[in-house]
Coordinates of C-alpha atoms in Angstrom, one line a residue:
Chain T
X1 CA 92.2 117.2 63.1
X2 CA 89.8 119.4 64.9
X3 CA 86.8 117.5 66.3
X4 CA 83.7 117.8 64.2
X5 CA 81.1 119.1 66.7
X6 CA 77.6 120.1 65.9
X7 CA 74.1 120.5 67.2
X8 CA 71.8 117.5 66.8
X9 CA 69.1 117.6 64.2
X10 CA 66.0 115.4 63.9
X11 CA 66.9 112.9 61.3
X12 CA 64.3 111.9 58.7
X13 CA 64.7 108.4 57.3
X14 CA 65.7 108.5 53.6
X15 CA 63.3 106.6 51.4
X16 CA 62.5 107.3 47.8
X17 CA 59.3 105.3 47.5
X18 CA 56.5 106.2 49.9
X19 CA 55.2 102.7 49.6
X20 CA 51.7 101.3 50.5
X21 CA 50.3 102.2 53.9
X22 CA 51.6 99.6 56.2
X23 CA 49.5 98.2 59.0
X24 CA 51.7 98.9 62.1
X25 CA 50.7 97.9 65.6
X26 CA 52.2 98.2 69.0
X27 CA 51.9 95.7 71.9
X28 CA 48.3 95.8 73.2
X29 CA 46.7 97.0 69.9
X30 CA 43.6 95.1 69.0
X31 CA 44.0 93.7 65.5
X32 CA 40.5 92.3 65.0
X33 CA 37.6 91.2 67.1
X34 CA 36.6 88.6 64.5
X35 CA 37.1 85.1 66.0
X36 CA 37.3 83.4 62.6
X37 CA 41.1 84.0 62.3
X38 CA 43.9 81.7 63.3
X39 CA 46.5 83.4 65.5
X40 CA 50.2 83.3 64.4
X41 CA 53.4 84.6 65.9
X42 CA 53.3 87.9 67.7
X43 CA 49.7 87.7 68.7
X44 CA 47.6 86.5 71.6
X45 CA 43.9 86.3 72.4
X46 CA 42.6 88.7 75.0
X47 CA 38.8 88.4 75.8
X48 CA 38.0 87.1 72.3
X49 CA 40.0 89.9 70.7
X50 CA 43.1 89.2 68.7
X51 CA 45.8 91.5 70.2
X52 CA 49.4 92.1 69.1
X53 CA 52.2 91.2 71.5
X54 CA 55.1 92.8 69.6
X55 CA 55.6 96.1 67.8
X56 CA 55.5 95.5 64.0
X57 CA 53.6 95.0 60.8
X58 CA 50.5 92.9 60.6
X59 CA 50.6 90.1 58.0
X60 CA 47.5 88.3 56.8
X61 CA 47.7 85.1 54.9
X62 CA 44.2 83.8 54.3
X63 CA 43.0 83.0 57.7
X64 CA 46.3 83.3 59.5
X65 CA 47.2 86.6 61.1
X66 CA 50.7 87.2 62.5
X67 CA 52.7 90.3 63.5
X68 CA 56.3 90.6 62.2
X69 CA 58.3 92.6 64.6
X70 CA 60.4 95.6 63.4
X71 CA 63.4 94.7 65.6
X72 CA 64.0 91.3 67.2
X73 CA 66.6 88.8 68.0
X74 CA 67.7 86.4 65.3
X75 CA 65.4 83.4 64.9
X76 CA 67.4 80.9 63.0
X77 CA 66.1 78.4 60.5
X78 CA 67.9 75.3 59.3
X79 CA 70.3 76.2 56.5
X80 CA 70.9 79.8 57.5
X81 CA 74.5 81.1 57.3
X82 CA 75.6 82.9 60.5
X83 CA 78.7 84.8 61.6
X84 CA 79.3 84.4 65.3
X85 CA 81.9 84.9 68.1
X86 CA 82.9 82.2 70.5
X87 CA 81.9 83.1 74.1
X88 CA 82.7 79.9 76.0
X89 CA 84.6 76.7 75.6
X90 CA 82.7 73.9 77.3
X91 CA 83.2 70.1 77.6
X92 CA 82.5 68.9 74.1
X93 CA 81.2 72.1 72.5
X94 CA 81.6 75.8 72.1
X95 CA 79.0 78.5 72.8
X96 CA 78.7 81.0 70.0
X97 CA 77.1 84.5 70.2
X98 CA 74.9 85.0 67.2
X99 CA 72.5 87.8 68.4
X100 CA 69.8 85.3 69.2
X101 CA 67.9 84.9 72.4
X102 CA 70.2 82.1 73.5
X103 CA 73.8 81.5 72.7
X104 CA 74.2 79.0 69.8
X105 CA 76.0 75.7 70.2
X106 CA 78.9 74.4 68.1
X107 CA 79.5 70.8 68.9
X108 CA 83.0 69.3 68.7
X109 CA 81.6 66.6 66.4
X110 CA 80.3 69.3 64.0
X111 CA 83.6 70.8 63.1
X112 CA 86.3 69.7 60.7
X113 CA 89.5 68.9 62.5
X114 CA 92.9 68.9 60.8
X115 CA 93.6 65.4 59.5
X116 CA 90.6 65.0 57.3
X117 CA 86.9 64.7 57.5
X118 CA 86.6 61.1 58.7
X119 CA 88.9 61.4 61.6
X120 CA 87.6 60.0 64.9
X121 CA 87.2 62.4 67.8
X122 CA 89.5 61.3 70.7
X123 CA 89.7 62.3 74.3
X124 CA 92.7 64.3 73.4
X125 CA 90.6 66.4 71.0
X126 CA 88.4 67.3 73.9
X127 CA 91.3 68.5 76.0
X128 CA 92.8 70.6 73.2
X129 CA 89.6 72.3 72.0
X130 CA 91.1 75.7 72.8
X131 CA 93.8 75.1 70.1
X132 CA 91.1 75.1 67.5
X133 CA 88.8 77.8 68.7
X134 CA 89.4 80.2 71.5
X135 CA 87.1 82.7 73.3
X136 CA 86.7 85.7 71.1
X137 CA 87.3 84.0 67.8
X138 CA 85.1 84.8 64.8
X139 CA 83.6 81.9 62.9
X140 CA 81.2 81.5 60.0
X141 CA 78.9 78.5 60.2
X142 CA 75.6 77.0 59.0
X143 CA 72.6 76.2 61.2
X144 CA 72.3 72.4 61.4
X145 CA 69.2 72.1 63.7
X146 CA 67.2 74.0 66.3
X147 CA 67.1 72.6 69.9
X148 CA 63.7 72.4 71.7
X149 CA 64.5 75.5 73.8
X150 CA 65.2 77.6 70.7
X151 CA 69.0 77.5 70.7
X152 CA 70.7 76.9 67.4
X153 CA 73.1 74.0 66.7
X154 CA 75.8 75.1 64.2
X155 CA 78.2 73.2 62.0
X156 CA 81.2 74.0 59.9
X157 CA 81.6 70.6 58.3
X158 CA 81.4 71.8 54.8
X159 CA 84.9 73.1 53.8
X160 CA 83.4 76.4 52.9
X161 CA 83.1 77.4 56.6
X162 CA 85.4 77.7 59.5
X163 CA 87.2 80.7 60.7
X164 CA 86.5 82.2 57.3
X165 CA 86.2 81.2 53.8
X166 CA 84.7 81.3 50.4
X167 CA 75.7 83.1 49.1
X168 CA 76.5 85.0 51.7
X169 CA 80.2 84.8 50.7
X170 CA 81.1 87.5 48.1
X171 CA 84.4 88.5 46.7
X172 CA 83.7 92.1 45.8
X173 CA 85.5 93.6 42.8
X174 CA 86.9 96.5 44.9
X175 CA 89.4 94.2 46.6
X176 CA 87.7 93.0 49.7
X177 CA 85.5 90.0 50.6
X178 CA 82.4 90.0 52.7
X179 CA 80.3 87.4 54.5
X180 CA 76.7 88.6 55.1
X181 CA 75.4 86.4 57.9
X182 CA 71.6 85.9 58.2
X183 CA 71.8 86.9 61.9
X184 CA 72.9 90.5 61.0
X185 CA 76.6 90.1 61.6
X186 CA 78.8 91.0 58.7
X187 CA 82.4 89.8 58.2
X188 CA 84.8 92.0 56.1
X189 CA 88.2 90.8 55.2
X190 CA 90.9 91.2 52.6
X191 CA 90.6 88.8 49.7
X192 CA 93.2 86.1 50.3
X193 CA 95.7 86.1 47.4
X194 CA 96.1 82.3 47.5
X195 CA 93.0 80.2 47.2
X196 CA 94.4 76.8 48.4
X197 CA 92.3 73.9 49.5
X198 CA 92.8 73.1 53.1
X199 CA 92.4 69.6 54.5
X200 CA 90.5 70.8 57.5
X201 CA 90.8 72.9 60.6
X202 CA 90.6 76.7 60.9
X203 CA 92.6 79.3 59.1
X204 CA 93.8 82.5 60.7
X205 CA 96.1 84.8 58.8
X206 CA 98.1 87.2 60.9
X207 CA 99.9 88.8 57.9
X208 CA 99.7 92.6 57.7
X209 CA 97.1 93.9 55.3
X210 CA 98.3 96.5 52.7
X211 CA 97.3 100.1 53.1
X212 CA 95.1 100.1 50.0
X213 CA 93.2 97.0 51.1
X214 CA 92.8 98.5 54.5
X215 CA 91.3 101.6 53.1
X216 CA 88.8 99.6 51.0
X217 CA 87.8 97.6 54.1
X218 CA 87.3 100.8 56.2
X219 CA 85.3 102.4 53.5
X220 CA 83.1 99.2 53.2
X221 CA 82.6 99.2 56.9
X222 CA 81.4 102.8 57.0
X223 CA 79.1 102.2 54.0
X224 CA 77.6 99.2 55.8
X225 CA 76.9 101.3 58.9
X226 CA 75.4 104.0 56.7
X227 CA 73.1 101.5 54.9
X228 CA 72.0 100.0 58.3
X229 CA 71.3 103.4 59.8
X230 CA 68.9 104.1 56.9
X231 CA 67.3 100.6 57.0
X232 CA 68.4 99.5 53.5
X233 CA 68.7 95.8 53.1
X234 CA 72.2 94.5 52.6
X235 CA 73.0 92.6 49.4
X236 CA 76.2 92.5 47.5
X237 CA 74.6 94.8 45.0
X238 CA 73.5 97.4 47.5
X239 CA 76.9 97.3 49.3
X240 CA 78.7 97.7 46.0
X241 CA 76.6 100.7 44.8
X242 CA 77.0 102.3 48.2
X243 CA 80.8 101.8 48.0
X244 CA 80.9 103.4 44.5
X245 CA 78.8 106.4 45.6
X246 CA 81.1 107.0 48.6
X247 CA 84.3 107.2 46.5
X248 CA 84.1 111.0 46.3
X249 CA 84.2 111.4 50.0
X250 CA 87.0 110.7 52.5
X251 CA 86.6 107.4 54.4
X252 CA 86.2 109.1 57.8
X253 CA 83.6 111.6 56.5
X254 CA 81.2 108.8 55.5
X255 CA 79.8 108.6 59.0
X256 CA 78.7 112.3 59.1
X257 CA 74.9 112.5 58.9
X258 CA 74.6 114.6 55.7
X259 CA 77.2 112.5 53.9
X260 CA 75.4 109.3 55.0
X261 CA 72.1 110.6 53.6
X262 CA 73.6 111.6 50.3
X263 CA 75.3 108.2 49.8
X264 CA 72.2 106.2 50.8
X265 CA 70.0 108.3 48.5
X266 CA 72.3 107.6 45.5
X267 CA 72.4 103.9 46.4
X268 CA 68.6 103.7 46.5
X269 CA 68.3 105.5 43.2
X270 CA 70.8 103.1 41.5
X271 CA 68.9 100.1 43.0
X272 CA 65.6 101.3 41.7
X273 CA 67.1 101.9 38.2
X274 CA 68.5 98.3 38.2
X275 CA 65.1 96.9 39.2
X276 CA 63.1 98.8 36.6
Chain X
X1 CA 84.8 99.6 81.9
X2 CA 82.5 97.7 79.4
X3 CA 84.6 95.3 77.4
X4 CA 84.2 93.4 74.1
X5 CA 85.9 90.2 73.2
X6 CA 88.2 90.5 70.2
X7 CA 90.0 87.7 68.4
X8 CA 93.7 87.5 67.9
X9 CA 93.5 88.2 64.2
X10 CA 91.3 91.3 64.8
X11 CA 93.8 92.6 67.4
X12 CA 96.7 92.2 64.9
X13 CA 94.6 94.0 62.2
X14 CA 93.8 96.9 64.5
X15 CA 97.5 97.1 65.6
X16 CA 98.8 97.2 62.1
X17 CA 96.2 99.8 61.1
X18 CA 97.1 102.1 63.9
X19 CA 100.8 101.7 62.9
X20 CA 99.8 102.9 59.4
X21 CA 97.6 105.7 60.8
X22 CA 94.5 104.3 59.3
X23 CA 92.1 103.0 61.9
X24 CA 89.1 100.6 61.4
X25 CA 86.7 103.5 60.6
X26 CA 89.1 105.4 58.5
X27 CA 90.2 107.9 61.1
X28 CA 93.8 109.0 61.8
X29 CA 95.3 108.5 65.2
X30 CA 94.3 112.0 66.5
X31 CA 90.8 112.3 65.0
X32 CA 87.7 112.4 67.0
X33 CA 84.4 110.7 66.1
X34 CA 81.3 112.8 65.2
X35 CA 80.2 114.8 68.3
X36 CA 76.7 116.1 68.9
X37 CA 76.0 118.4 71.8
X38 CA 72.7 119.7 73.0
X39 CA 72.1 121.8 76.2
X40 CA 69.0 122.4 78.3
X41 CA 67.5 118.9 77.8
X42 CA 66.5 118.3 81.4
X43 CA 63.9 120.8 82.5
X44 CA 64.1 120.5 86.3
X45 CA 67.8 121.2 86.5
X46 CA 69.6 124.5 86.5
X47 CA 71.8 123.4 83.7
X48 CA 72.1 120.3 81.6
X49 CA 73.8 118.9 78.5
X50 CA 73.7 115.7 76.4
X51 CA 76.7 114.8 74.4
X52 CA 76.9 112.0 71.8
X53 CA 80.5 111.0 70.8
X54 CA 80.1 108.3 68.2
X55 CA 78.0 105.7 70.0
X56 CA 78.9 106.9 73.5
X57 CA 76.1 109.1 75.0
X58 CA 76.4 111.0 78.2
X59 CA 73.9 113.2 80.1
X60 CA 74.9 115.8 82.6
X61 CA 72.6 117.7 84.9
X62 CA 73.6 120.5 87.3
X63 CA 71.6 121.6 90.3
X64 CA 72.6 124.6 92.4
X65 CA 71.8 124.3 96.1
X66 CA 72.6 126.6 99.0
X67 CA 75.0 125.0 101.5
X68 CA 77.7 125.8 104.1
X69 CA 81.2 126.5 102.7
X70 CA 84.1 124.3 103.6
X71 CA 85.9 125.5 106.7
X72 CA 89.3 125.9 105.0
X73 CA 87.9 128.2 102.3
X74 CA 85.0 130.2 103.8
X75 CA 84.5 132.5 100.8
X76 CA 84.2 129.9 98.1
X77 CA 81.5 127.6 96.9
X78 CA 82.3 124.1 95.6
X79 CA 81.3 121.4 93.1
X80 CA 80.2 117.9 93.9
X81 CA 80.4 115.2 91.2
X82 CA 78.5 112.0 91.0
X83 CA 78.7 109.6 88.0
X84 CA 76.0 107.0 87.5
X85 CA 76.7 104.1 85.1
X86 CA 73.2 103.1 84.0
X87 CA 72.4 99.6 83.0
X88 CA 71.1 101.1 79.8
X89 CA 74.7 101.3 78.6
X90 CA 75.6 97.7 79.0
X91 CA 74.3 94.7 81.1
X92 CA 77.6 94.7 83.0
X93 CA 76.4 97.8 84.8
X94 CA 73.3 96.1 86.2
X95 CA 72.8 96.4 90.0
X96 CA 76.1 97.5 91.6
X97 CA 78.2 96.5 88.6
X98 CA 78.7 100.1 87.5
X99 CA 79.7 101.4 90.9
X100 CA 83.4 100.8 90.6
X101 CA 83.6 102.6 87.3
X102 CA 81.4 105.4 88.6
X103 CA 83.6 106.1 91.6
X104 CA 86.7 106.0 89.5
X105 CA 85.2 108.6 87.1
X106 CA 84.0 110.9 89.8
X107 CA 87.3 110.8 91.7
X108 CA 89.1 111.8 88.5
X109 CA 86.6 114.6 88.0
X110 CA 87.4 115.9 91.5
X111 CA 91.1 115.9 90.7
X112 CA 90.5 117.7 87.4
X113 CA 88.5 120.5 89.0
X114 CA 90.6 120.8 92.1
X115 CA 92.4 124.1 91.3
X116 CA 91.6 127.8 91.6
X117 CA 91.2 128.6 87.9
X118 CA 88.9 126.0 86.3
X119 CA 85.7 127.4 87.9
X120 CA 85.6 130.8 89.7
X121 CA 84.5 129.4 93.1
X122 CA 84.5 132.9 94.7
X123 CA 81.6 133.8 92.5
X124 CA 79.6 131.0 94.2
X125 CA 79.9 132.6 97.6
X126 CA 76.8 134.2 99.1
X127 CA 78.0 135.2 102.6
X128 CA 81.4 134.2 103.7
X129 CA 81.5 131.4 106.2
X130 CA 77.8 130.9 106.3
X131 CA 76.2 130.4 102.9
X132 CA 77.5 129.5 99.5
X133 CA 76.3 127.8 96.3
X134 CA 77.0 124.1 95.9
X135 CA 76.8 122.8 92.4
X136 CA 75.8 119.2 92.2
X137 CA 77.1 117.8 88.9
X138 CA 75.4 114.5 88.1
X139 CA 76.6 112.5 85.1
X140 CA 74.6 109.7 83.6
X141 CA 76.1 107.2 81.2
X142 CA 73.5 106.3 78.6
X143 CA 75.6 104.4 76.1
X144 CA 79.1 103.2 76.4
X145 CA 81.4 102.9 73.3
X146 CA 84.7 103.9 74.7
X147 CA 86.2 107.3 75.6
X148 CA 84.0 108.1 78.5
X149 CA 86.3 110.7 80.1
X150 CA 86.3 113.0 77.0
X151 CA 82.6 112.8 76.5
X152 CA 81.9 113.5 80.2
X153 CA 84.3 116.5 80.3
X154 CA 82.7 118.0 77.1
X155 CA 79.2 117.5 78.6
X156 CA 80.2 119.1 81.9
X157 CA 81.7 122.1 80.1
X158 CA 78.5 122.5 78.1
X159 CA 76.3 122.0 81.1
X160 CA 78.2 124.6 83.2
X161 CA 77.9 127.0 80.3
X162 CA 74.1 126.4 80.3
X163 CA 73.8 126.7 84.1
X164 CA 71.6 129.6 85.4
X165 CA 72.0 130.2 89.1
X166 CA 69.3 132.5 90.6
X167 CA 70.5 135.7 92.2
X168 CA 70.2 136.0 95.9
X169 CA 69.5 139.0 98.1
X170 CA 70.6 138.9 101.7
X171 CA 68.5 140.9 104.1
X172 CA 68.4 141.1 107.9
X173 CA 65.3 139.7 109.5
X174 CA 63.7 140.6 112.9
X175 CA 65.9 138.5 115.2
X176 CA 69.1 139.9 113.7
X177 CA 69.9 136.8 111.6
X178 CA 70.4 136.8 107.9
X179 CA 67.6 135.9 105.5
X180 CA 68.2 134.7 102.0
X181 CA 65.8 135.6 99.3
X182 CA 65.9 134.1 95.8
X183 CA 64.9 136.3 93.0
X184 CA 61.5 135.3 91.6
X185 CA 62.3 136.4 88.1
X186 CA 63.4 133.3 86.1
X187 CA 65.6 135.5 83.9
X188 CA 67.4 137.2 86.8
X189 CA 70.3 134.7 87.1
X190 CA 74.0 134.4 87.2
X191 CA 76.0 132.6 84.5
X192 CA 79.3 130.9 85.0
X193 CA 82.5 131.8 83.1
X194 CA 83.5 128.5 81.5
X195 CA 86.6 129.7 79.6
X196 CA 89.0 127.9 81.9
X197 CA 87.0 124.7 82.4
X198 CA 89.4 121.9 81.2
X199 CA 88.6 119.2 78.7
X200 CA 89.9 115.7 79.3
X201 CA 91.8 113.9 76.5
X202 CA 92.4 110.1 76.8
X203 CA 95.3 108.7 74.9
X204 CA 95.7 105.0 74.7
X205 CA 98.9 103.2 73.9
X206 CA 98.3 100.7 71.1
X207 CA 101.5 99.0 69.9
X208 CA 104.1 101.8 69.6
X209 CA 101.7 104.6 68.9
X210 CA 99.1 106.5 70.9
X211 CA 95.5 106.9 69.8
X212 CA 92.9 109.5 70.7
X213 CA 89.2 108.6 71.1
X214 CA 89.3 104.9 71.1
X215 CA 86.4 102.6 70.6
X216 CA 85.8 99.6 72.8
X217 CA 87.4 97.3 70.2
X218 CA 90.6 99.4 70.1
X219 CA 90.6 99.6 73.9
X220 CA 90.8 95.8 74.0
X221 CA 94.1 96.0 72.1
X222 CA 95.7 98.6 74.4
X223 CA 97.3 98.0 77.7
X224 CA 97.8 101.4 79.1
X225 CA 96.3 104.9 78.7
X226 CA 97.0 108.4 79.8
X227 CA 94.2 110.7 80.9
X228 CA 95.1 114.4 80.6
X229 CA 92.9 117.4 81.3
X230 CA 93.8 120.5 79.3
X231 CA 92.5 124.0 79.4
X232 CA 92.0 126.2 76.3
X233 CA 95.4 127.8 76.9
X234 CA 97.1 124.4 76.9
X235 CA 97.7 124.2 80.7
X236 CA 97.4 120.7 82.2
X237 CA 95.4 120.5 85.4
X238 CA 95.6 116.7 86.0
X239 CA 97.2 113.6 84.5
X240 CA 96.5 110.0 85.4
X241 CA 97.7 106.8 84.0
X242 CA 95.2 103.9 83.9
X243 CA 95.6 100.3 82.8
X244 CA 97.7 97.4 83.8
X245 CA 100.5 97.9 81.2
X246 CA 103.6 100.1 81.6
X247 CA 104.5 103.3 79.8
X248 CA 108.1 104.4 79.4
X249 CA 109.0 108.0 80.2
X250 CA 109.6 109.0 76.6
X251 CA 106.2 107.8 75.5
X252 CA 104.6 109.6 78.4
X253 CA 106.2 112.8 77.3
X254 CA 105.1 112.3 73.7
X255 CA 101.6 111.4 74.7
X256 CA 101.4 114.5 77.0
X257 CA 102.5 116.8 74.1
X258 CA 100.0 115.2 71.8
X259 CA 97.3 115.5 74.5
X260 CA 98.0 119.2 75.0
X261 CA 97.8 119.7 71.2
X262 CA 94.5 117.8 70.8
X263 CA 93.0 119.2 74.0
X264 CA 93.7 122.8 73.0
X265 CA 92.0 122.2 69.7
X266 CA 88.8 121.0 71.3
X267 CA 87.9 124.2 73.2
X268 CA 87.5 126.6 70.3
X269 CA 84.9 124.6 68.3
X270 CA 83.1 123.7 71.5
X271 CA 82.7 127.3 72.7
X272 CA 81.7 128.4 69.2
X273 CA 79.0 125.8 69.1
X274 CA 77.7 126.7 72.5
X275 CA 77.5 130.4 71.6
X276 CA 75.7 129.4 68.4
X277 CA 73.2 127.4 70.3
X278 CA 72.7 130.2 72.8
X279 CA 72.1 132.7 70.0
X280 CA 69.4 130.6 68.5
X281 CA 67.4 131.1 71.7
X282 CA 63.7 130.2 71.4
X283 CA 64.0 129.4 67.7
X284 CA 66.1 126.4 68.5
X285 CA 64.4 123.1 67.6
X286 CA 64.8 120.9 70.6
X287 CA 65.7 117.3 69.6
X288 CA 66.0 115.7 73.1
X289 CA 66.0 111.9 73.2
X290 CA 63.5 111.0 70.4
X291 CA 65.3 112.6 67.5

């Protein structure tokens, strides 16, 4: 019960493979003075010199040079699966926060309303939009298209999506399910016991979750935070290995720095073994 | 306070979890998140401390200045608090957005320290009625993830422990007035006794239970909270209720007892850690802000 207080220490990132020397640049660094290259994303030309505009790794593909930033907002492509939260309800659409530069758009015509897929949208639907999705609700959706200003247009027309549902969707053997959105948001939930087909609309379950399931979900949540803190890519395999390595510790201890390091090292070892 | 939007289903999940004493991150209802404390981080202050409580980060700097004592208490010095909510923490604090929260926090701090025992104000007197030490305590919110009061009080206690006030010599000059000389030796300084400095515990009412050290998500599910400042002996110096919801007298009593218990348990590890840091002396590896 006593608070765990300690002095801070300089944390070293955990990485088993030292890797090849990466070409890292910061904004303003000159990449090359050779004018024969085409400039890609993250670069600009300053007095005939190709300069980086973001902090990241230089990637060369034949004559094209671009800089991939280390940390950036989500740039969606068509077909990406995203997890988002409704921020606004507007006239015929919802605004969704997906960690991009602009809020994404979910049009009323892009969702499945109860009553079946081919139902016509009426004026009444427009007035009762809040009954389907309210501010603060979580949804999983797919990127349908990208507007000219860069905002994403989402859709949940396939029955897989909606408030939650069945790539990116994994039912982990430990008893919980996970949706890994391309935008960096992760949705953890207890695996629903009944897998029934719904005719449309959104599904919210307000039933209490059992204590064992709750513990599994909390453990997974802490494992995900530990993996993210050490820059390990999240796949269903890495998450599962991390979960298994963490079983020897108590759930609330996982977020302590030394326990995080230990679990992430074990996970990386297991991932390397599986690869080789 | 910075807020996050939470959906209905998430609120119900959090509520049921707290009812079963298993919160979203696996903690019990009276567990704190991981705390990291470092003192002496700002070089041009007389005392400073940086505290990280989960994702909440707070920086406190203390400057000692010579001023005139208050007319009602001529042989005591005093403390002045100022809380700055920086836009670093959340975009809501941009411009004057953080002013309201900042004033609320500093007013509470005044109330907490408004008693004879927390800080020995008589030791801050230089010459009665004319000169005294005024300690300007400046708090800067760097990151906000709930539980600001607790983090700020821990940081203030650590910063006061770290404060080194130069010794003064009063001599009479030619015209018969008093002249104040500050000692040139940087090691010739006075330290404050922080044994009785209280720590603040915030208890939030979620459903039928109370929770210590809430995150922003859990705060969105609670309607009322009780802020209690507790000394190491278990004495309460100040209580405040915040939030729009109501608390019935029985739960206030329960929460106060829990707050006393939790608050008392905070002081021992904090003092032990501060003593440990002090004993490392020059060997201590300074982490600062780029660790």
